[in-house]
Amino acid sequence: MLPEEEVKSVLTGLLQDSQLELIGHNFKYDYKVLSRWGVEVKNLSFDTMVAAWLLDTASMGYGMDSLAEKYLGYKTIHYSDVVQKGNLFSDVELMTAAEYAAEDADVTLRFYEVFAPRLKEMGFSSLFNEVEMPLVSAVLCGWSCAASV
């Protein structure tokens, strides 16, 4: 097990580094987990779930597994394959957890590489960057900062 404070310190440094642009998928969930742990995120620049919604508002779902099959022709490792019913993610062997997490990161980056150009082609870049992502950021920091967005 890794030392909690050391991990928190490294993550905080990365998630607050203004020279890094964070790309996430459904990052509101990750934000809730991180904020409960006391880690503030300051460099979210692209949420692939929000982009997927803009690109296809009539879709029946925006989960990573279905989007990976639809846009990448790729079948992901499903959470239920990694975490057995009744267990927690912390119960998963480190190498299995690392493989699952690395795939999530890889698929998210691959979504970005597909979605960002499509947003531009469809004329949605301004809507995404000037409306949708600031709204995500407002939700992340709480509605009290929405006026500054």
mmCIF file of C-alpha atoms in Angstrom:
data_model
loop_
_atom_site.group_PDB
_atom_site.id
_atom_site.type_symbol
_atom_site.label_atom_id
_atom_site.label_comp_id
_atom_site.label_asym_id
_atom_site.label_seq_id
_atom_site.Cartn_x
_atom_site.Cartn_y
_atom_site.Cartn_z
ATOM 1 C CA MET A 1 0.000 0.000 0.000
ATOM 2 C CA LEU A 2 1.270 3.469 -0.877
ATOM 3 C CA PRO A 3 1.555 6.171 1.820
ATOM 4 C CA GLU A 4 -1.699 8.179 1.648
ATOM 5 C CA GLU A 5 -0.212 11.620 2.291
ATOM 6 C CA GLU A 6 2.507 11.089 -0.309
ATOM 7 C CA VAL A 7 -0.062 10.048 -2.934
ATOM 8 C CA LYS A 8 -2.301 12.992 -2.007
ATOM 9 C CA SER A 9 0.619 15.395 -2.337
ATOM 10 C CA VAL A 10 1.626 14.089 -5.779
ATOM 11 C CA LEU A 11 -1.972 14.134 -7.053
ATOM 12 C CA THR A 12 -2.561 17.635 -5.715
ATOM 13 C CA GLY A 13 0.555 18.862 -7.499
ATOM 14 C CA LEU A 14 -0.558 17.342 -10.794
ATOM 15 C CA LEU A 15 -4.205 18.424 -10.519
ATOM 16 C CA GLN A 16 -3.265 22.009 -9.739
ATOM 17 C CA ASP A 17 -0.424 22.442 -12.233
ATOM 18 C CA SER A 18 -1.499 25.186 -14.642
ATOM 19 C CA GLN A 19 0.950 23.888 -17.253
ATOM 20 C CA LEU A 20 -0.955 20.588 -17.476
ATOM 21 C CA GLU A 21 -4.349 20.187 -19.116
ATOM 22 C CA LEU A 22 -6.465 17.483 -17.551
ATOM 23 C CA ILE A 23 -8.692 15.388 -19.800
ATOM 24 C CA GLY A 24 -11.296 13.271 -18.052
ATOM 25 C CA HIS A 25 -14.365 11.188 -18.755
ATOM 26 C CA ASN A 26 -17.334 12.007 -16.506
ATOM 27 C CA PHE A 27 -14.931 13.953 -14.345
ATOM 28 C CA LYS A 28 -17.692 15.149 -12.024
ATOM 29 C CA TYR A 29 -17.586 11.701 -10.426
ATOM 30 C CA ASP A 30 -13.801 11.776 -10.004
ATOM 31 C CA TYR A 31 -14.048 15.293 -8.619
ATOM 32 C CA LYS A 32 -16.475 14.182 -5.912
ATOM 33 C CA VAL A 33 -14.094 11.434 -4.837
ATOM 34 C CA LEU A 34 -11.049 13.727 -4.893
ATOM 35 C CA SER A 35 -12.794 16.590 -3.085
ATOM 36 C CA ARG A 36 -13.909 14.263 -0.274
ATOM 37 C CA TRP A 37 -10.233 13.421 0.087
ATOM 38 C CA GLY A 38 -9.295 17.106 0.213
ATOM 39 C CA VAL A 39 -7.783 17.394 -3.282
ATOM 40 C CA GLU A 40 -8.799 20.434 -5.343
ATOM 41 C CA VAL A 41 -8.722 20.206 -9.150
ATOM 42 C CA LYS A 42 -7.737 23.364 -11.027
ATOM 43 C CA ASN A 43 -6.728 22.229 -14.519
ATOM 44 C CA LEU A 44 -9.645 20.322 -16.056
ATOM 45 C CA SER A 45 -9.727 21.285 -19.729
ATOM 46 C CA PHE A 46 -11.771 18.575 -21.481
ATOM 47 C CA ASP A 47 -14.470 16.167 -20.356
ATOM 48 C CA THR A 48 -15.021 13.497 -22.986
ATOM 49 C CA MET A 49 -18.474 12.593 -21.661
ATOM 50 C CA VAL A 50 -19.630 16.189 -22.180
ATOM 51 C CA ALA A 51 -18.110 16.154 -25.669
ATOM 52 C CA ALA A 52 -19.849 12.858 -26.485
ATOM 53 C CA TRP A 53 -23.164 14.344 -25.398
ATOM 54 C CA LEU A 54 -22.687 17.410 -27.614
ATOM 55 C CA LEU A 55 -21.779 15.227 -30.567
ATOM 56 C CA ASP A 56 -24.821 12.980 -30.146
ATOM 57 C CA THR A 57 -27.484 14.350 -27.802
ATOM 58 C CA ALA A 58 -29.898 11.569 -28.775
ATOM 59 C CA SER A 59 -27.626 8.735 -27.662
ATOM 60 C CA MET A 60 -28.967 6.269 -25.133
ATOM 61 C CA GLY A 61 -25.793 6.408 -23.046
ATOM 62 C CA TYR A 62 -22.418 8.026 -22.580
ATOM 63 C CA GLY A 63 -20.589 5.440 -20.502
ATOM 64 C CA MET A 64 -17.022 4.611 -21.393
ATOM 65 C CA ASP A 65 -17.752 1.013 -22.359
ATOM 66 C CA SER A 66 -20.473 1.795 -24.914
ATOM 67 C CA LEU A 67 -18.669 4.860 -26.292
ATOM 68 C CA ALA A 68 -15.455 2.858 -26.753
ATOM 69 C CA GLU A 69 -17.301 0.305 -28.863
ATOM 70 C CA LYS A 70 -19.159 2.999 -30.824
ATOM 71 C CA TYR A 71 -16.282 5.404 -31.550
ATOM 72 C CA LEU A 72 -13.173 3.246 -31.230
ATOM 73 C CA GLY A 73 -14.407 -0.234 -32.098
ATOM 74 C CA TYR A 74 -12.827 -1.332 -28.830
ATOM 75 C CA LYS A 75 -14.202 -3.541 -26.050
ATOM 76 C CA THR A 76 -13.065 -2.314 -22.660
ATOM 77 C CA ILE A 77 -12.441 -4.183 -19.449
ATOM 78 C CA HIS A 78 -15.695 -3.775 -17.537
ATOM 79 C CA TYR A 79 -15.708 -2.733 -13.894
ATOM 80 C CA SER A 80 -17.793 -5.804 -13.042
ATOM 81 C CA ASP A 81 -15.035 -7.994 -14.520
ATOM 82 C CA VAL A 82 -12.493 -6.448 -12.173
ATOM 83 C CA VAL A 83 -14.490 -5.940 -8.983
ATOM 84 C CA GLN A 84 -16.513 -8.955 -7.939
ATOM 85 C CA LYS A 85 -19.986 -8.356 -6.507
ATOM 86 C CA GLY A 86 -19.804 -7.427 -2.835
ATOM 87 C CA ASN A 87 -16.161 -6.317 -3.057
ATOM 88 C CA LEU A 88 -14.524 -2.901 -3.334
ATOM 89 C CA PHE A 89 -11.995 -1.652 -5.862
ATOM 90 C CA SER A 90 -9.474 -1.610 -3.020
ATOM 91 C CA ASP A 91 -9.880 -5.409 -2.845
ATOM 92 C CA VAL A 92 -8.556 -5.823 -6.400
ATOM 93 C CA GLU A 93 -4.952 -6.969 -6.921
ATOM 94 C CA LEU A 94 -2.644 -4.058 -7.707
ATOM 95 C CA MET A 95 -1.678 -5.225 -11.224
ATOM 96 C CA THR A 96 -5.322 -5.822 -12.177
ATOM 97 C CA ALA A 97 -6.316 -2.418 -10.802
ATOM 98 C CA ALA A 98 -3.417 -0.771 -12.647
ATOM 99 C CA GLU A 99 -4.408 -2.419 -15.943
ATOM 100 C CA TYR A 100 -8.020 -1.296 -15.528
ATOM 101 C CA ALA A 101 -7.034 2.271 -14.600
ATOM 102 C CA ALA A 102 -4.463 2.520 -17.396
ATOM 103 C CA GLU A 103 -7.073 1.406 -19.912
ATOM 104 C CA ASP A 104 -9.481 4.083 -18.631
ATOM 105 C CA ALA A 105 -6.796 6.721 -19.125
ATOM 106 C CA ASP A 106 -5.885 5.419 -22.584
ATOM 107 C CA VAL A 107 -9.499 5.254 -23.765
ATOM 108 C CA THR A 108 -10.176 8.747 -22.419
ATOM 109 C CA LEU A 109 -7.222 10.132 -24.386
ATOM 110 C CA ARG A 110 -8.373 8.284 -27.494
ATOM 111 C CA PHE A 111 -11.860 9.792 -27.057
ATOM 112 C CA TYR A 112 -10.268 13.241 -26.862
ATOM 113 C CA GLU A 113 -8.369 12.604 -30.088
ATOM 114 C CA VAL A 114 -11.660 11.685 -31.822
ATOM 115 C CA PHE A 115 -14.035 14.163 -30.157
ATOM 116 C CA ALA A 116 -11.990 17.387 -30.225
ATOM 117 C CA PRO A 117 -11.681 17.456 -34.047
ATOM 118 C CA ARG A 118 -15.344 16.450 -34.435
ATOM 119 C CA LEU A 119 -16.454 19.291 -32.187
ATOM 120 C CA LYS A 120 -14.488 21.652 -34.401
ATOM 121 C CA GLU A 121 -15.876 20.138 -37.633
ATOM 122 C CA MET A 122 -19.442 20.492 -36.362
ATOM 123 C CA GLY A 123 -18.855 24.082 -35.219
ATOM 124 C CA PHE A 124 -19.293 23.154 -31.550
ATOM 125 C CA SER A 125 -15.839 24.112 -30.236
ATOM 126 C CA SER A 126 -16.993 27.485 -28.901
ATOM 127 C CA LEU A 127 -20.092 25.974 -27.301
ATOM 128 C CA PHE A 128 -17.954 23.281 -25.676
ATOM 129 C CA ASN A 129 -15.138 25.573 -24.514
ATOM 130 C CA GLU A 130 -17.130 28.689 -23.621
ATOM 131 C CA VAL A 131 -20.322 27.187 -22.198
ATOM 132 C CA GLU A 132 -20.129 23.484 -21.380
ATOM 133 C CA MET A 133 -16.660 23.248 -19.819
ATOM 134 C CA PRO A 134 -17.128 26.412 -17.706
ATOM 135 C CA LEU A 135 -20.381 24.853 -16.443
ATOM 136 C CA VAL A 136 -18.506 21.679 -15.518
ATOM 137 C CA SER A 137 -15.918 23.817 -13.739
ATOM 138 C CA ALA A 138 -18.696 25.694 -11.927
ATOM 139 C CA VAL A 139 -20.133 22.408 -10.702
ATOM 140 C CA LEU A 140 -16.665 21.273 -9.646
ATOM 141 C CA CYS A 141 -15.919 24.324 -7.549
ATOM 142 C CA GLY A 142 -19.503 24.850 -6.375
ATOM 143 C CA TRP A 143 -22.069 27.255 -7.676
ATOM 144 C CA SER A 144 -20.569 30.044 -5.560
ATOM 145 C CA CYS A 145 -17.845 30.507 -8.167
ATOM 146 C CA ALA A 146 -20.193 30.339 -11.176
ATOM 147 C CA ALA A 147 -20.282 34.126 -11.417
ATOM 148 C CA SER A 148 -16.545 34.203 -12.090
ATOM 149 C CA VAL A 149 -16.760 31.635 -14.884
#
